[in-house]
CSV table of C-alpha atoms in Angstrom, one decimal:
chain,number,residue,atom,x,y,z
A,14,UNK,CA,80.2,94.2,68.2
A,15,UNK,CA,77.0,92.9,70.0
A,16,UNK,CA,77.3,92.7,73.8
A,17,UNK,CA,76.1,89.2,74.0
A,18,UNK,CA,78.8,87.8,71.7
A,19,UNK,CA,81.4,88.1,74.5
A,20,UNK,CA,79.7,85.9,77.1
A,21,UNK,CA,77.2,83.1,77.4
A,22,UNK,CA,76.2,84.0,81.0
A,23,UNK,CA,75.2,87.2,82.8
A,24,UNK,CA,74.4,85.6,86.2
A,25,UNK,CA,76.9,84.8,88.9
A,26,UNK,CA,79.4,82.1,87.8
A,27,UNK,CA,83.0,81.0,88.0
A,28,UNK,CA,85.4,82.7,85.6
A,29,UNK,CA,88.3,85.1,85.5
A,30,UNK,CA,89.1,88.4,83.6
A,31,UNK,CA,91.3,86.6,81.1
A,32,UNK,CA,88.6,84.1,80.2
A,33,UNK,CA,86.1,86.9,79.7
A,34,UNK,CA,88.4,89.3,77.8
A,35,UNK,CA,91.8,87.9,77.4
A,36,UNK,CA,93.8,87.6,74.2
A,37,UNK,CA,97.4,86.2,74.5
A,38,UNK,CA,99.5,86.0,71.4
A,39,UNK,CA,102.0,83.2,71.8
A,40,UNK,CA,104.1,81.6,69.2
A,41,UNK,CA,102.0,78.4,68.8
A,42,UNK,CA,98.6,80.1,69.0
A,43,UNK,CA,96.3,82.5,70.7
A,44,UNK,CA,95.3,81.7,74.3
A,45,UNK,CA,93.2,83.3,77.0
A,46,UNK,CA,96.2,84.0,79.3
A,47,UNK,CA,99.9,83.2,79.9
A,48,UNK,CA,99.6,81.9,83.5
A,49,UNK,CA,101.7,78.9,84.4
A,50,UNK,CA,99.1,76.0,84.6
A,51,UNK,CA,99.7,72.3,85.0
A,52,UNK,CA,101.9,71.0,82.2
A,53,UNK,CA,102.5,74.6,80.9
A,54,UNK,CA,99.3,74.5,79.0
A,55,UNK,CA,96.9,77.4,78.4
A,56,UNK,CA,93.2,77.6,77.4
A,57,UNK,CA,93.5,77.7,73.6
A,58,UNK,CA,91.5,80.1,71.5
A,59,UNK,CA,93.2,79.5,68.1
A,60,UNK,CA,96.0,77.2,67.0
A,61,UNK,CA,98.2,78.7,64.3
A,62,UNK,CA,98.1,76.8,61.0
A,63,UNK,CA,99.9,79.4,58.9
A,64,UNK,CA,101.4,82.8,59.7
A,65,UNK,CA,98.9,85.0,61.4
A,66,UNK,CA,97.8,88.0,59.3
A,67,UNK,CA,94.2,88.5,60.5
A,68,UNK,CA,92.3,87.8,63.7
A,69,UNK,CA,90.0,84.7,63.5
A,70,UNK,CA,87.4,86.6,65.6
A,71,UNK,CA,84.5,84.2,65.2
A,72,UNK,CA,86.6,81.2,66.1
A,73,UNK,CA,88.1,83.0,69.1
A,74,UNK,CA,84.7,84.0,70.5
A,75,UNK,CA,83.3,80.5,69.9
A,76,UNK,CA,86.2,78.9,71.7
A,77,UNK,CA,85.8,81.4,74.5
A,78,UNK,CA,82.2,80.4,75.0
A,79,UNK,CA,83.2,76.8,75.2
A,80,UNK,CA,85.9,77.6,77.8
A,81,UNK,CA,83.4,79.6,79.8
A,82,UNK,CA,81.0,76.7,79.9
A,83,UNK,CA,83.7,74.1,80.8
A,84,UNK,CA,84.9,76.3,83.6
A,85,UNK,CA,81.4,76.8,84.9
A,86,UNK,CA,80.8,73.0,84.8
A,87,UNK,CA,84.2,72.2,86.3
A,88,UNK,CA,85.3,70.2,83.2
A,89,UNK,CA,88.1,72.3,81.9
A,90,UNK,CA,91.3,70.5,82.9
A,91,UNK,CA,93.6,73.4,82.3
A,92,UNK,CA,91.8,76.1,84.3
A,93,UNK,CA,90.7,73.7,87.1
A,94,UNK,CA,92.2,74.8,90.4
A,95,UNK,CA,93.6,78.0,89.0
A,96,UNK,CA,93.8,80.7,91.8
A,97,UNK,CA,92.6,83.4,89.4
A,98,UNK,CA,89.1,81.9,89.2
A,99,UNK,CA,86.4,83.9,90.9
A,100,UNK,CA,82.7,83.4,91.4
A,101,UNK,CA,80.8,86.6,90.7
A,102,UNK,CA,78.6,88.3,88.2
A,103,UNK,CA,80.5,88.9,84.9
A,104,UNK,CA,78.8,91.6,82.8
A,105,UNK,CA,78.8,91.3,79.0
A,106,UNK,CA,80.9,93.8,77.1
A,107,UNK,CA,80.6,95.6,73.8
A,108,UNK,CA,84.3,95.0,73.4
A,109,UNK,CA,85.5,91.4,73.2
A,110,UNK,CA,89.2,92.1,73.9
A,111,UNK,CA,90.3,93.9,77.1
A,112,UNK,CA,93.4,92.1,78.4
A,113,UNK,CA,96.0,91.7,75.6
A,114,UNK,CA,99.3,90.0,76.1
A,115,UNK,CA,102.0,89.6,73.5
A,116,UNK,CA,104.6,86.8,74.0
A,117,UNK,CA,106.7,86.8,70.9
A,118,UNK,CA,109.5,84.5,72.1
A,119,UNK,CA,111.2,84.1,68.8
A,120,UNK,CA,113.0,87.5,68.9
A,121,UNK,CA,115.5,88.0,71.7
A,122,UNK,CA,119.1,89.2,72.1
A,123,UNK,CA,120.1,87.5,75.4
A,124,UNK,CA,120.0,83.9,76.6
A,125,UNK,CA,118.7,83.7,80.1
A,126,UNK,CA,119.5,80.4,81.8
A,127,UNK,CA,115.9,80.0,83.0
A,128,UNK,CA,114.2,80.8,79.7
A,129,UNK,CA,111.4,78.4,79.2
A,130,UNK,CA,111.6,78.8,75.4
A,131,UNK,CA,115.3,77.8,75.3
A,132,UNK,CA,114.8,74.9,77.7
A,133,UNK,CA,111.9,73.5,75.8
A,134,UNK,CA,113.0,74.5,72.3
A,135,UNK,CA,112.8,71.0,70.8
A,136,UNK,CA,109.1,70.8,71.9
A,137,UNK,CA,108.2,74.3,70.8
A,138,UNK,CA,109.8,74.5,67.4
A,139,UNK,CA,107.5,72.0,65.9
A,140,UNK,CA,104.4,74.3,66.1
A,141,UNK,CA,105.9,77.8,66.4
A,142,UNK,CA,104.9,80.4,63.9
A,143,UNK,CA,105.9,84.0,63.4
A,144,UNK,CA,103.5,86.9,63.4
A,145,UNK,CA,103.4,90.7,63.1
A,146,UNK,CA,101.3,92.5,65.6
A,147,UNK,CA,100.7,95.8,63.8
A,148,UNK,CA,98.1,94.4,61.4
A,149,UNK,CA,96.3,92.7,64.3
A,150,UNK,CA,96.3,95.8,66.5
A,151,UNK,CA,95.1,97.9,63.6
A,152,UNK,CA,92.3,95.4,63.0
A,153,UNK,CA,91.2,95.5,66.6
A,154,UNK,CA,91.3,99.3,66.6
A,155,UNK,CA,89.6,99.8,63.2
A,156,UNK,CA,86.8,97.3,64.1
A,157,UNK,CA,86.5,98.6,67.7
A,158,UNK,CA,87.1,95.1,69.0
A,159,UNK,CA,89.5,96.6,71.6
A,160,UNK,CA,88.1,98.0,74.9
A,161,UNK,CA,89.0,101.7,75.3
A,162,UNK,CA,90.4,100.8,78.8
A,163,UNK,CA,92.3,97.8,77.6
A,164,UNK,CA,95.4,96.7,79.4
A,165,UNK,CA,98.4,95.5,77.3
A,166,UNK,CA,101.3,93.3,78.6
A,167,UNK,CA,104.0,93.2,75.9
A,168,UNK,CA,106.8,90.7,76.6
A,169,UNK,CA,108.9,88.5,74.4
A,170,UNK,CA,111.6,87.7,73.6
A,171,UNK,CA,112.5,91.3,73.6
A,172,UNK,CA,109.9,93.8,72.2
A,173,UNK,CA,112.3,96.8,71.9
A,174,UNK,CA,114.2,95.1,69.0
A,175,UNK,CA,111.0,94.7,66.9
A,176,UNK,CA,110.9,97.2,64.1
A,177,UNK,CA,107.1,97.5,64.4
A,178,UNK,CA,107.0,98.1,68.2
A,179,UNK,CA,106.9,101.9,68.3
A,180,UNK,CA,104.3,102.0,65.5
A,181,UNK,CA,102.2,99.5,67.4
A,182,UNK,CA,102.3,101.6,70.6
A,183,UNK,CA,101.5,104.8,68.7
A,184,UNK,CA,98.4,103.1,67.3
A,185,UNK,CA,97.3,101.8,70.7
A,186,UNK,CA,97.6,105.1,72.5
A,187,UNK,CA,96.1,107.1,69.7
A,188,UNK,CA,93.0,104.9,70.0
A,189,UNK,CA,92.4,105.7,73.7
A,190,UNK,CA,94.1,107.6,76.5
A,191,UNK,CA,92.7,105.1,79.0
A,192,UNK,CA,94.7,102.2,77.7
A,193,UNK,CA,97.6,101.0,79.9
A,194,UNK,CA,100.7,99.2,78.8
A,195,UNK,CA,103.3,97.2,80.7
A,196,UNK,CA,106.5,96.5,78.7
A,197,UNK,CA,108.5,93.5,79.9
A,198,UNK,CA,111.9,94.4,78.5
A,199,UNK,CA,115.5,93.3,79.2
A,200,UNK,CA,116.4,97.0,78.7
A,201,UNK,CA,119.5,96.2,76.7
A,202,UNK,CA,118.5,98.7,74.0
A,203,UNK,CA,116.3,101.8,74.1
A,204,UNK,CA,115.9,103.1,70.5
A,205,UNK,CA,115.2,106.8,69.9
A,206,UNK,CA,111.8,105.9,68.5
A,207,UNK,CA,110.8,104.0,71.6
A,208,UNK,CA,112.1,106.8,73.8
A,209,UNK,CA,109.9,109.3,71.9
A,210,UNK,CA,106.8,107.1,72.4
A,211,UNK,CA,107.6,106.8,76.1
A,212,UNK,CA,108.1,110.5,76.4
A,213,UNK,CA,104.8,111.2,74.7
A,214,UNK,CA,102.6,108.5,76.4
A,215,UNK,CA,104.7,107.8,79.5
A,216,UNK,CA,101.8,108.2,82.0
A,217,UNK,CA,100.2,105.2,80.4
A,218,UNK,CA,103.3,103.0,80.5
A,219,UNK,CA,105.0,100.8,83.1
A,220,UNK,CA,108.3,99.1,82.4
A,221,UNK,CA,109.2,95.7,83.9
A,222,UNK,CA,112.8,94.5,83.7
A,223,UNK,CA,114.0,91.1,85.0
A,224,UNK,CA,117.5,92.3,85.9
A,225,UNK,CA,118.2,89.1,88.0
A,226,UNK,CA,121.4,90.4,89.4
A,227,UNK,CA,123.4,93.3,90.9
A,228,UNK,CA,126.8,92.9,89.2
A,229,UNK,CA,128.2,92.6,85.8
A,230,UNK,CA,129.7,89.2,86.4
A,231,UNK,CA,126.4,87.7,87.6
A,232,UNK,CA,124.6,89.3,84.7
A,233,UNK,CA,126.8,87.5,82.3
A,234,UNK,CA,126.5,84.2,84.1
A,235,UNK,CA,122.7,84.4,84.0
A,236,UNK,CA,122.2,85.9,80.6
A,237,UNK,CA,125.4,85.0,78.6
A,238,UNK,CA,125.7,88.6,77.4
A,239,UNK,CA,127.7,91.5,78.7
A,240,UNK,CA,125.0,94.2,78.7
A,241,UNK,CA,124.9,95.1,82.4
A,242,UNK,CA,126.1,98.7,82.1
A,243,UNK,CA,123.7,99.4,79.2
A,244,UNK,CA,120.8,97.9,81.1
A,245,UNK,CA,121.3,100.0,84.2
A,246,UNK,CA,121.8,103.1,82.2
A,247,UNK,CA,118.6,102.5,80.2
A,248,UNK,CA,116.6,101.8,83.3
A,249,UNK,CA,117.7,105.1,84.7
A,250,UNK,CA,116.5,106.8,81.5
A,251,UNK,CA,113.2,104.9,81.7
A,252,UNK,CA,112.6,106.3,85.2
A,253,UNK,CA,112.4,109.8,83.7
A,254,UNK,CA,110.0,108.7,80.9
A,255,UNK,CA,107.4,106.3,82.1
A,256,UNK,CA,104.9,106.1,85.0
A,257,UNK,CA,106.7,103.2,86.8
A,258,UNK,CA,109.9,101.1,86.4
A,259,UNK,CA,109.6,97.7,88.1
A,260,UNK,CA,112.6,95.5,88.7
A,261,UNK,CA,112.4,91.7,89.0
A,262,UNK,CA,114.8,89.0,90.2
A,263,UNK,CA,114.2,85.5,89.1
A,264,UNK,CA,116.1,83.5,91.7
A,265,UNK,CA,118.5,80.8,90.4
A,266,UNK,CA,121.5,79.0,92.0
A,267,UNK,CA,123.6,81.4,89.9
A,268,UNK,CA,122.5,84.7,91.4
A,269,UNK,CA,121.7,83.8,95.1
A,270,UNK,CA,124.6,86.0,96.3
A,271,UNK,CA,123.4,89.1,94.4
A,272,UNK,CA,120.3,89.9,96.4
A,273,UNK,CA,121.8,92.8,98.3
A,274,UNK,CA,123.4,94.2,95.1
A,275,UNK,CA,120.1,93.9,93.3
A,276,UNK,CA,118.3,95.9,95.9
A,277,UNK,CA,121.1,98.5,95.9
A,278,UNK,CA,120.3,99.1,92.3
A,279,UNK,CA,116.6,99.3,92.9
A,280,UNK,CA,117.3,101.8,95.7
A,281,UNK,CA,119.6,104.0,93.6
A,282,UNK,CA,116.8,104.1,90.9
A,283,UNK,CA,114.5,105.3,93.7
A,284,UNK,CA,112.1,102.4,93.2
A,285,UNK,CA,109.6,101.5,95.9
A,286,UNK,CA,108.6,98.0,94.7
A,287,UNK,CA,110.4,95.1,93.2
A,288,UNK,CA,109.3,91.6,92.2
A,289,UNK,CA,110.9,88.2,92.8
A,290,UNK,CA,110.2,84.8,91.2
A,291,UNK,CA,111.7,81.4,90.5
A,292,UNK,CA,112.6,79.4,87.5
A,293,UNK,CA,109.3,78.2,86.1
A,294,UNK,CA,110.9,75.4,84.2
A,295,UNK,CA,111.6,73.4,87.3
A,296,UNK,CA,109.4,71.2,89.4
A,297,UNK,CA,107.7,73.4,92.0
A,298,UNK,CA,107.6,70.5,94.4
A,299,UNK,CA,111.4,70.2,94.3
A,300,UNK,CA,112.6,73.8,94.7
A,301,UNK,CA,115.9,73.7,96.6
A,302,UNK,CA,115.7,75.1,100.1
A,303,UNK,CA,118.5,77.7,99.3
A,304,UNK,CA,116.2,79.2,96.7
A,305,UNK,CA,113.3,79.4,99.2
A,306,UNK,CA,115.6,81.2,101.7
A,307,UNK,CA,116.9,83.6,99.0
A,308,UNK,CA,113.3,84.7,98.2
A,309,UNK,CA,112.6,85.2,101.8
A,310,UNK,CA,115.8,87.1,102.4
A,311,UNK,CA,115.1,89.3,99.4
A,312,UNK,CA,111.6,90.2,100.7
A,313,UNK,CA,113.0,91.0,104.2
A,314,UNK,CA,116.1,92.8,103.1
A,315,UNK,CA,114.0,95.0,100.7
A,316,UNK,CA,112.2,96.5,103.7
A,317,UNK,CA,115.4,97.9,105.0
A,318,UNK,CA,115.6,100.0,101.8
A,319,UNK,CA,111.9,101.1,102.1
A,320,UNK,CA,111.1,98.8,99.2
A,321,UNK,CA,108.3,96.3,99.0
A,322,UNK,CA,109.1,93.0,97.4
A,323,UNK,CA,106.2,91.1,95.8
A,324,UNK,CA,106.1,87.5,94.4
A,325,UNK,CA,105.7,87.9,90.6
A,326,UNK,CA,104.0,84.6,89.7
A,327,UNK,CA,101.4,84.2,92.4
A,328,UNK,CA,99.9,81.2,90.7
A,329,UNK,CA,103.3,79.4,91.2
A,330,UNK,CA,103.6,80.3,94.9
A,331,UNK,CA,100.1,79.5,96.1
A,332,UNK,CA,99.6,75.9,96.8
A,333,UNK,CA,103.1,75.0,95.8
A,334,UNK,CA,105.7,76.5,98.0
A,335,UNK,CA,103.9,79.2,100.0
A,336,UNK,CA,104.0,77.1,103.1
A,337,UNK,CA,107.7,76.6,102.8
A,338,UNK,CA,108.2,80.4,102.3
A,339,UNK,CA,106.2,81.1,105.5
A,340,UNK,CA,108.1,78.5,107.5
A,341,UNK,CA,111.4,79.8,106.2
A,342,UNK,CA,110.5,83.4,107.0
A,343,UNK,CA,109.7,82.4,110.5
A,344,UNK,CA,113.0,80.7,111.0
A,345,UNK,CA,115.0,83.6,109.6
A,346,UNK,CA,113.1,86.2,111.7
A,347,UNK,CA,113.8,84.0,114.8
A,348,UNK,CA,117.5,83.5,113.9
A,349,UNK,CA,117.2,79.8,113.2
A,350,UNK,CA,118.3,79.9,109.6
A,351,UNK,CA,121.7,79.4,108.0
A,352,UNK,CA,123.4,82.7,106.9
A,353,UNK,CA,123.3,83.6,103.2
A,354,UNK,CA,126.2,82.4,101.0
A,355,UNK,CA,129.2,84.7,101.0
A,356,UNK,CA,129.5,87.1,98.0
A,357,UNK,CA,132.2,86.4,95.5
A,358,UNK,CA,135.3,88.6,95.6
A,359,UNK,CA,134.2,90.7,92.6
A,360,UNK,CA,131.1,91.8,94.6
A,361,UNK,CA,133.2,94.3,96.4
A,362,UNK,CA,134.6,95.7,93.1
A,363,UNK,CA,131.4,97.0,91.6
A,364,UNK,CA,131.8,100.2,89.6
A,365,UNK,CA,128.3,101.2,88.4
A,366,UNK,CA,127.4,104.3,90.4
A,367,UNK,CA,128.1,106.6,87.5
A,368,UNK,CA,125.2,105.0,85.6
A,369,UNK,CA,122.6,106.3,87.9
A,370,UNK,CA,120.8,109.6,88.1
A,371,UNK,CA,122.1,111.7,90.9
């Protein structure tokens, strides 16, 4: 691949790493990224017409060049105002694809109350297509379209229930020992084949799980499935296999009372960092104050465990509710805020210690 096919500029300009080397496989098409932009739109590189069996490389690179020019000119309505944009020199690359994200929403085994796919299913189902990733990954590897230091983010749906998932990972890691992968999993299942891949290439893998709770009852209320014990057990196994395990809590009205219990699980898993987020399907200008307080309380309470809590979707928080978070944090620190809601009775009846490593 010629270096100049990846970029139309070499001088200082406005862009971002995803515009320059991103490839996000969604169920309606291929986009540069999966960040939440206005209207839940993404810069489009290819719109699926039929099931995807081969990468339309020329079309993708041509559309990338158009996006680069529009962003530079300030005429791209989707990227305009995105906090990921930077003005600097962007060097051309011999490898067109460096940041790969897989968002195969169609395959999942739980029903999270905040799932964007479920909330907007009537809109999505009109254009959604299925696709297999293995032929596409093999094509990127065989044609050397993939950067040797590429970063993969594989989400879903749930990737661990895909038959092709272990084979895809083997192909990726056999290509380069510099590749890094983050798996966004619900950790409900951990097949032997996936365990073996993690055991073999664990130093190149991080696991991110949106647990969203600290109790069995709240888990069921948020996800409509009774997998809490299995999830905690699998997370404990993951901690012995991969480089990092990262827990996330997406704050909803359903799980506000579970913050302490969530952090207790992170602490028992010996984690030093967790993430928090909010339901991206709601209006960011109308987030209830109790959810703002919950995020702040989580970030402050985490410190008592020696854990750092980080907002997961920075593009949501900046310019939307960051001022409210700062104001709320000041009130809580100064003792001016209302106390958190009392935990339900079952909170004192948790029996999950046996699931953790000693």
